[in-house]
């Protein structure tokens, strides 16, 4: 599974750089006006939370029978931290709330979809390998 972990970090870095480039283009080159002024804070938040969430799920790979507990725990922690992050921002900020929430949930679904895609790809590869070993 070490190869799967390395693959995750490479793909995650590629996703993070791609999204950062898109954000940069939207805010500086295109001047679209719709990304929130806090978009970089949101992007860094997802960098930290995604890596921490993956690390927790990775600990579950040491014992395959309990992997689902670690994975669901990491997803629950991600959801809880995201809820707290949004509520704190909405409580402290008086402007651009709608833009912040829209940007946040676009990135939330992007990073969560990426993590689920990587998990399914690894599980599919593992199930194919197990079928050949039988």
Coordinates of C-alpha atoms in Angstrom, one line a residue:
X1 CA 0.0 0.0 0.0
X2 CA 3.0 2.2 0.2
X3 CA 2.7 2.8 -3.6
X4 CA -0.9 3.8 -3.1
X5 CA 0.1 6.4 -0.5
X6 CA 2.8 7.8 -2.7
X7 CA 0.3 8.0 -5.5
X8 CA -2.2 9.8 -3.3
X9 CA 0.4 12.5 -2.4
X10 CA 1.5 13.0 -6.0
X11 CA -2.1 13.2 -7.2
X12 CA -3.1 15.5 -4.3
X13 CA -0.2 17.8 -5.0
X14 CA -1.2 17.9 -8.7
X15 CA -4.8 18.7 -7.7
X16 CA -3.7 21.4 -5.2
X17 CA -1.5 23.1 -7.8
X18 CA -4.1 22.9 -10.5
X19 CA -6.8 24.4 -8.2
X20 CA -4.3 27.1 -7.0
X21 CA -3.5 28.0 -10.6
X22 CA -7.2 28.3 -11.4
X23 CA -7.8 30.5 -8.4
X24 CA -4.8 32.7 -9.4
X25 CA -6.1 33.0 -12.9
X26 CA -9.7 33.8 -11.7
X27 CA -8.5 36.4 -9.2
X28 CA -5.7 38.1 -11.1
X29 CA -5.8 37.5 -14.8
X30 CA -9.5 37.1 -15.6
X31 CA -10.7 39.3 -12.7
X32 CA -14.0 37.4 -12.7
X33 CA -15.0 38.9 -9.3
X34 CA -16.7 35.8 -8.0
X35 CA -14.0 34.1 -5.9
X36 CA -14.2 35.3 -2.4
X37 CA -11.4 37.4 -0.9
X38 CA -10.8 34.5 1.5
X39 CA -10.3 31.9 -1.3
X40 CA -6.6 31.4 -0.4
X41 CA -7.5 30.8 3.3
X42 CA -10.0 28.2 2.2
X43 CA -7.5 26.6 -0.1
X44 CA -4.9 26.3 2.6
X45 CA -7.6 25.0 5.0
X46 CA -8.3 22.2 2.6
X47 CA -4.6 21.4 2.1
X48 CA -4.3 20.9 5.9
X49 CA -7.6 19.1 6.5
X50 CA -7.2 16.8 3.4
X51 CA -3.7 15.7 4.4
X52 CA -4.7 15.2 8.0
X53 CA -7.8 13.2 7.0
X54 CA -5.7 11.0 4.7
X55 CA -3.2 10.4 7.4
X56 CA -5.9 9.2 9.8
X57 CA -7.4 6.9 7.1
X58 CA -3.8 5.7 6.4
X59 CA -3.5 4.6 10.0
X60 CA -6.5 2.3 9.5
X61 CA -4.6 0.5 6.7
X62 CA -2.4 -1.2 9.3
X63 CA -5.4 -3.3 10.3
X64 CA -7.7 -3.9 7.3
X65 CA -10.6 -5.0 9.4
X66 CA -10.8 -1.6 11.1
X67 CA -10.1 0.5 8.1
X68 CA -13.7 1.6 7.7
X69 CA -13.7 2.9 11.2
X70 CA -10.6 5.1 10.6
X71 CA -11.9 6.2 7.2
X72 CA -15.4 7.2 8.5
X73 CA -13.7 8.9 11.4
X74 CA -11.5 10.9 9.1
X75 CA -14.5 11.9 7.0
X76 CA -16.5 12.8 10.1
X77 CA -13.7 14.9 11.4
X78 CA -13.4 16.6 8.0
X79 CA -17.1 17.4 8.0
X80 CA -17.1 18.6 11.6
X81 CA -14.0 20.9 11.1
X82 CA -15.5 22.3 7.9
X83 CA -18.8 23.0 9.7
X84 CA -16.9 24.8 12.5
X85 CA -14.7 26.7 10.0
X86 CA -17.8 28.0 8.0
X87 CA -19.7 28.9 11.2
X88 CA -16.8 30.8 12.6
X89 CA -16.3 32.7 9.4
X90 CA -20.0 33.5 9.1
X91 CA -20.1 34.7 12.7
X92 CA -17.0 36.9 12.4
X93 CA -17.6 38.3 8.9
X94 CA -20.2 40.7 7.8
X95 CA -19.5 40.9 4.1
X96 CA -19.2 38.4 1.2
X97 CA -20.8 35.6 3.1
X98 CA -22.5 34.1 0.1
X99 CA -19.3 34.1 -2.0
X100 CA -17.4 32.5 0.8
X101 CA -19.9 29.7 1.3
X102 CA -20.2 29.0 -2.5
X103 CA -16.4 28.9 -2.8
X104 CA -16.0 26.8 0.3
X105 CA -18.5 24.2 -0.9
X106 CA -17.1 24.0 -4.4
X107 CA -13.7 23.3 -2.9
X108 CA -15.2 20.9 -0.3
X109 CA -16.9 18.8 -2.9
X110 CA -13.8 18.9 -5.2
X111 CA -11.4 17.7 -2.5
X112 CA -13.9 15.1 -1.1
X113 CA -14.6 13.8 -4.5
X114 CA -10.9 13.5 -5.2
X115 CA -10.4 11.5 -2.0
X116 CA -13.3 9.2 -2.7
X117 CA -12.0 8.7 -6.3
X118 CA -8.5 7.7 -5.0
X119 CA -10.0 5.4 -2.4
X120 CA -12.2 3.6 -5.0
X121 CA -9.3 3.3 -7.4
X122 CA -7.1 1.7 -4.7
X123 CA -9.9 -0.6 -3.6
X124 CA -10.6 -1.7 -7.1
X125 CA -6.9 -2.4 -7.7
X126 CA -6.7 -4.3 -4.4
X127 CA -9.8 -6.4 -5.2
X128 CA -8.3 -7.3 -8.6
X129 CA -5.0 -8.4 -7.0
X130 CA -6.8 -10.5 -4.4
X131 CA -8.8 -12.3 -7.1
X132 CA -5.6 -13.3 -8.9
X133 CA -4.0 -14.6 -5.8
X134 CA -6.8 -17.0 -5.0

